[in-house]
mmCIF file of C-alpha atoms in Angstrom:
data_model
loop_
_atom_site.group_PDB
_atom_site.id
_atom_site.type_symbol
_atom_site.label_atom_id
_atom_site.label_comp_id
_atom_site.label_asym_id
_atom_site.label_seq_id
_atom_site.Cartn_x
_atom_site.Cartn_y
_atom_site.Cartn_z
ATOM 1 C CA MET A 1115 6.754 -18.695 -18.593
ATOM 2 C CA PRO A 1116 7.283 -21.179 -15.872
ATOM 3 C CA VAL A 1117 4.179 -22.971 -14.445
ATOM 4 C CA SER A 1118 3.644 -22.786 -10.782
ATOM 5 C CA PRO A 1119 3.441 -26.145 -9.067
ATOM 6 C CA LEU A 1120 0.062 -24.895 -7.500
ATOM 7 C CA THR A 1121 -1.319 -24.458 -10.957
ATOM 8 C CA ALA A 1122 -1.444 -28.257 -11.207
ATOM 9 C CA LEU A 1123 -2.426 -28.883 -7.806
ATOM 10 C CA VAL A 1124 -5.512 -31.000 -7.606
ATOM 11 C CA THR A 1125 -6.658 -32.526 -4.249
ATOM 12 C CA CYS A 1126 -8.488 -35.277 -6.217
ATOM 13 C CA ASP A 1127 -5.147 -36.312 -7.720
ATOM 14 C CA ILE A 1128 -3.484 -36.215 -4.316
ATOM 15 C CA MET A 1129 -6.033 -38.561 -2.899
ATOM 16 C CA ASP A 1130 -5.826 -40.947 -5.810
ATOM 17 C CA GLN A 1131 -2.037 -41.227 -5.272
ATOM 18 C CA HIS A 1132 -2.180 -41.108 -1.485
ATOM 19 C CA PRO A 1133 -5.648 -42.655 -0.529
ATOM 20 C CA THR A 1134 -4.721 -42.969 3.153
ATOM 21 C CA LEU A 1135 -4.210 -39.256 3.813
ATOM 22 C CA PRO A 1136 -6.767 -37.488 5.772
ATOM 23 C CA SER A 1137 -9.115 -35.169 3.805
ATOM 24 C CA CYS A 1138 -11.413 -32.750 5.698
ATOM 25 C CA ASP A 1139 -15.062 -33.618 5.595
ATOM 26 C CA THR A 1140 -16.154 -29.966 6.506
ATOM 27 C CA GLN A 1141 -17.578 -28.130 3.541
ATOM 28 C CA PHE A 1142 -15.946 -24.664 3.264
ATOM 29 C CA ARG A 1143 -16.729 -21.631 1.139
ATOM 30 C CA LEU A 1144 -13.755 -20.432 -1.023
ATOM 31 C CA PHE A 1145 -12.944 -16.655 -1.090
ATOM 32 C CA GLY A 1146 -10.312 -14.845 -3.170
ATOM 33 C CA ARG A 1147 -8.953 -15.085 -6.609
ATOM 34 C CA LYS A 1148 -6.277 -17.751 -5.665
ATOM 35 C CA ARG A 1149 -8.024 -21.013 -5.801
ATOM 36 C CA ALA A 1150 -5.489 -23.673 -4.722
ATOM 37 C CA ILE A 1151 -2.984 -23.419 -1.938
ATOM 38 C CA ALA A 1152 -0.237 -25.565 -0.275
ATOM 39 C CA GLY A 1153 2.014 -25.049 2.611
ATOM 40 C CA GLN A 1154 3.307 -25.821 6.135
ATOM 41 C CA ILE A 1155 0.551 -25.603 8.822
ATOM 42 C CA ARG A 1156 0.402 -23.035 11.518
ATOM 43 C CA THR A 1157 -2.548 -22.976 13.820
ATOM 44 C CA VAL A 1158 -4.582 -20.719 16.020
ATOM 45 C CA LYS A 1159 -7.463 -21.801 18.291
ATOM 46 C CA VAL A 1160 -9.770 -18.919 19.327
ATOM 47 C CA PHE A 1161 -13.344 -18.111 20.139
ATOM 48 C CA GLU A 1162 -14.868 -15.016 18.692
ATOM 49 C CA ASP A 1163 -11.426 -13.223 19.170
ATOM 50 C CA ASN A 1164 -8.919 -12.446 16.445
ATOM 51 C CA THR A 1165 -6.044 -11.175 18.387
ATOM 52 C CA PHE A 1166 -3.826 -14.059 17.899
ATOM 53 C CA ILE A 1167 -4.760 -14.413 14.272
ATOM 54 C CA ARG A 1168 -3.307 -10.965 13.531
ATOM 55 C CA GLN A 1169 -0.158 -11.777 15.588
ATOM 56 C CA VAL A 1170 0.713 -14.802 13.838
ATOM 57 C CA LEU A 1171 -0.172 -13.386 10.477
ATOM 58 C CA SER A 1172 2.082 -10.295 11.297
ATOM 59 C CA GLU A 1173 4.962 -12.826 10.965
ATOM 60 C CA PRO A 1174 6.640 -13.986 7.778
ATOM 61 C CA GLY A 1175 4.522 -16.719 6.479
ATOM 62 C CA GLN A 1176 7.174 -18.342 4.212
ATOM 63 C CA GLY A 1177 4.238 -19.814 2.180
ATOM 64 C CA GLY A 1178 2.616 -21.410 5.082
ATOM 65 C CA VAL A 1179 -1.199 -21.771 5.725
ATOM 66 C CA LEU A 1180 -2.923 -20.686 8.895
ATOM 67 C CA VAL A 1181 -5.380 -22.952 10.187
ATOM 68 C CA VAL A 1182 -7.846 -21.153 12.517
ATOM 69 C CA ASP A 1183 -10.183 -23.192 14.764
ATOM 70 C CA ALA A 1184 -12.824 -20.638 15.582
ATOM 71 C CA ALA A 1185 -15.164 -23.347 17.074
ATOM 72 C CA ALA A 1186 -17.396 -23.230 13.963
ATOM 73 C CA SER A 1187 -18.874 -19.917 15.409
ATOM 74 C CA LEU A 1188 -20.665 -17.781 12.871
ATOM 75 C CA HIS A 1189 -21.677 -15.095 15.469
ATOM 76 C CA CYS A 1190 -18.784 -12.830 14.437
ATOM 77 C CA ALA A 1191 -15.860 -12.749 11.949
ATOM 78 C CA VAL A 1192 -12.351 -13.506 13.017
ATOM 79 C CA VAL A 1193 -10.834 -12.564 9.609
ATOM 80 C CA GLY A 1194 -11.484 -9.580 7.406
ATOM 81 C CA ASP A 1195 -9.850 -7.958 4.296
ATOM 82 C CA MET A 1196 -7.339 -6.237 6.510
ATOM 83 C CA ILE A 1197 -6.064 -9.541 8.132
ATOM 84 C CA ALA A 1198 -6.216 -11.143 4.669
ATOM 85 C CA LYS A 1199 -4.214 -8.486 3.261
ATOM 86 C CA LEU A 1200 -1.720 -8.603 6.229
ATOM 87 C CA ALA A 1201 -1.219 -12.476 5.536
ATOM 88 C CA GLN A 1202 -0.881 -11.862 1.807
ATOM 89 C CA ASP A 1203 1.754 -8.947 2.317
ATOM 90 C CA ASN A 1204 3.637 -11.377 4.638
ATOM 91 C CA GLY A 1205 3.797 -14.259 2.400
ATOM 92 C CA TRP A 1206 1.306 -16.676 3.703
ATOM 93 C CA SER A 1207 -0.321 -18.928 0.969
ATOM 94 C CA GLY A 1208 -3.704 -18.880 2.573
ATOM 95 C CA ILE A 1209 -6.016 -19.144 5.501
ATOM 96 C CA ILE A 1210 -8.500 -21.876 6.621
ATOM 97 C CA VAL A 1211 -11.185 -20.613 9.014
ATOM 98 C CA TYR A 1212 -13.450 -22.935 10.851
ATOM 99 C CA GLY A 1213 -15.753 -20.049 11.469
ATOM 100 C CA ALA A 1214 -16.775 -16.853 9.978
ATOM 101 C CA ILE A 1215 -15.089 -14.096 7.948
ATOM 102 C CA ARG A 1216 -16.192 -10.620 6.775
ATOM 103 C CA ASP A 1217 -15.321 -8.379 3.964
ATOM 104 C CA SER A 1218 -15.951 -11.238 1.573
ATOM 105 C CA GLU A 1219 -16.228 -9.007 -1.543
ATOM 106 C CA GLN A 1220 -13.028 -7.259 -0.871
ATOM 107 C CA ILE A 1221 -11.242 -10.667 -0.085
ATOM 108 C CA ASP A 1222 -12.778 -12.185 -3.320
ATOM 109 C CA ALA A 1223 -10.860 -9.397 -5.278
ATOM 110 C CA MET A 1224 -7.504 -10.347 -3.696
ATOM 111 C CA ASP A 1225 -4.922 -12.680 -5.183
ATOM 112 C CA PHE A 1226 -5.199 -14.728 -1.987
ATOM 113 C CA CYS A 1227 -7.062 -17.631 -0.701
ATOM 114 C CA VAL A 1228 -9.255 -17.840 2.319
ATOM 115 C CA LYS A 1229 -11.717 -20.821 3.127
ATOM 116 C CA ALA A 1230 -14.302 -20.238 5.830
ATOM 117 C CA LEU A 1231 -17.738 -21.646 6.917
ATOM 118 C CA GLY A 1232 -19.531 -18.389 6.203
ATOM 119 C CA THR A 1233 -19.685 -14.717 6.688
ATOM 120 C CA ASN A 1234 -20.862 -12.296 9.454
ATOM 121 C CA PRO A 1235 -20.359 -8.415 9.333
ATOM 122 C CA ARG A 1236 -19.836 -8.361 13.203
ATOM 123 C CA LYS A 1237 -16.243 -7.898 14.367
ATOM 124 C CA SER A 1238 -14.729 -10.187 16.685
ATOM 125 C CA GLY A 1239 -13.462 -9.405 20.298
ATOM 126 C CA LYS A 1240 -9.884 -8.481 20.909
ATOM 127 C CA ASN A 1241 -9.262 -9.996 24.253
ATOM 128 C CA SER A 1242 -6.192 -11.857 23.503
ATOM 129 C CA LEU A 1243 -7.831 -15.222 24.267
ATOM 130 C CA GLY A 1244 -6.693 -18.314 22.326
ATOM 131 C CA LEU A 1245 -3.840 -20.705 21.658
ATOM 132 C CA ILE A 1246 -0.997 -20.631 19.021
ATOM 133 C CA ASP A 1247 0.396 -23.678 17.316
ATOM 134 C CA VAL A 1248 -1.475 -26.367 18.943
ATOM 135 C CA PRO A 1249 -3.164 -29.250 17.081
ATOM 136 C CA VAL A 1250 -6.766 -28.597 16.203
ATOM 137 C CA THR A 1251 -9.310 -30.948 14.952
ATOM 138 C CA PHE A 1252 -12.403 -30.495 12.684
ATOM 139 C CA GLY A 1253 -13.912 -32.310 9.827
ATOM 140 C CA ASN A 1254 -12.275 -35.554 11.025
ATOM 141 C CA VAL A 1255 -8.726 -34.083 10.461
ATOM 142 C CA ARG A 1256 -6.219 -33.276 12.849
ATOM 143 C CA PHE A 1257 -4.161 -30.261 11.782
ATOM 144 C CA VAL A 1258 -0.793 -30.371 13.352
ATOM 145 C CA PRO A 1259 1.672 -27.362 13.170
ATOM 146 C CA GLY A 1260 4.511 -28.286 10.899
ATOM 147 C CA GLN A 1261 2.566 -30.598 8.836
ATOM 148 C CA TYR A 1262 1.676 -29.885 5.226
ATOM 149 C CA LEU A 1263 -1.895 -28.726 3.891
ATOM 150 C CA TYR A 1264 -3.101 -29.035 0.326
ATOM 151 C CA SER A 1265 -6.281 -27.165 -0.726
ATOM 152 C CA ASP A 1266 -8.298 -26.439 -3.915
ATOM 153 C CA ALA A 1267 -12.083 -26.053 -4.743
ATOM 154 C CA ASP A 1268 -12.710 -29.763 -3.950
ATOM 155 C CA GLY A 1269 -11.271 -29.941 -0.608
ATOM 156 C CA ILE A 1270 -8.483 -30.047 1.900
ATOM 157 C CA VAL A 1271 -5.904 -32.665 2.341
ATOM 158 C CA VAL A 1272 -3.256 -33.113 4.955
ATOM 159 C CA SER A 1273 0.064 -34.846 5.008
ATOM 160 C CA GLU A 1274 2.984 -35.336 7.690
ATOM 161 C CA GLN A 1275 5.437 -34.637 4.817
ATOM 162 C CA ALA A 1276 5.595 -32.393 1.879
ATOM 163 C CA LEU A 1277 4.367 -34.160 -1.232
ATOM 164 C CA VAL A 1278 5.906 -34.041 -4.594
ATOM 165 C CA LEU A 1279 3.235 -32.690 -6.932
#
């Protein structure tokens, strides 16, 4: 059986080989059975509204990673199990949420990866407020659409080009 390149993905090894790459200082909680992800970055910038998150994840993901800058709000969740399932079904590698999610136990049972600051059972608004595919910054890293993200239990690394793993 062939081994997936993500099986061997270790952000520590990436940083050892490429010590000048940015690594995210923000500490995230890891949800889902899939523990390592890699893919091209897409971004959404929102505040307590998940309309544009659903919109982007409804598109074919082609193995990409959606980075959501939810302004570190833990007041409500911008991703839940239905949005995570939508992303999984559309071929996304995973979702990084600089904010809160909900349905964490259901997401933990999925063969998918979501990283978030925490959880809150409260739903987000649906006001179509936010921005799609703009650079976002948190944890001393600038996440730029089209760049590449590598993530596992130890952290998140970003590169302008795809890395040979």
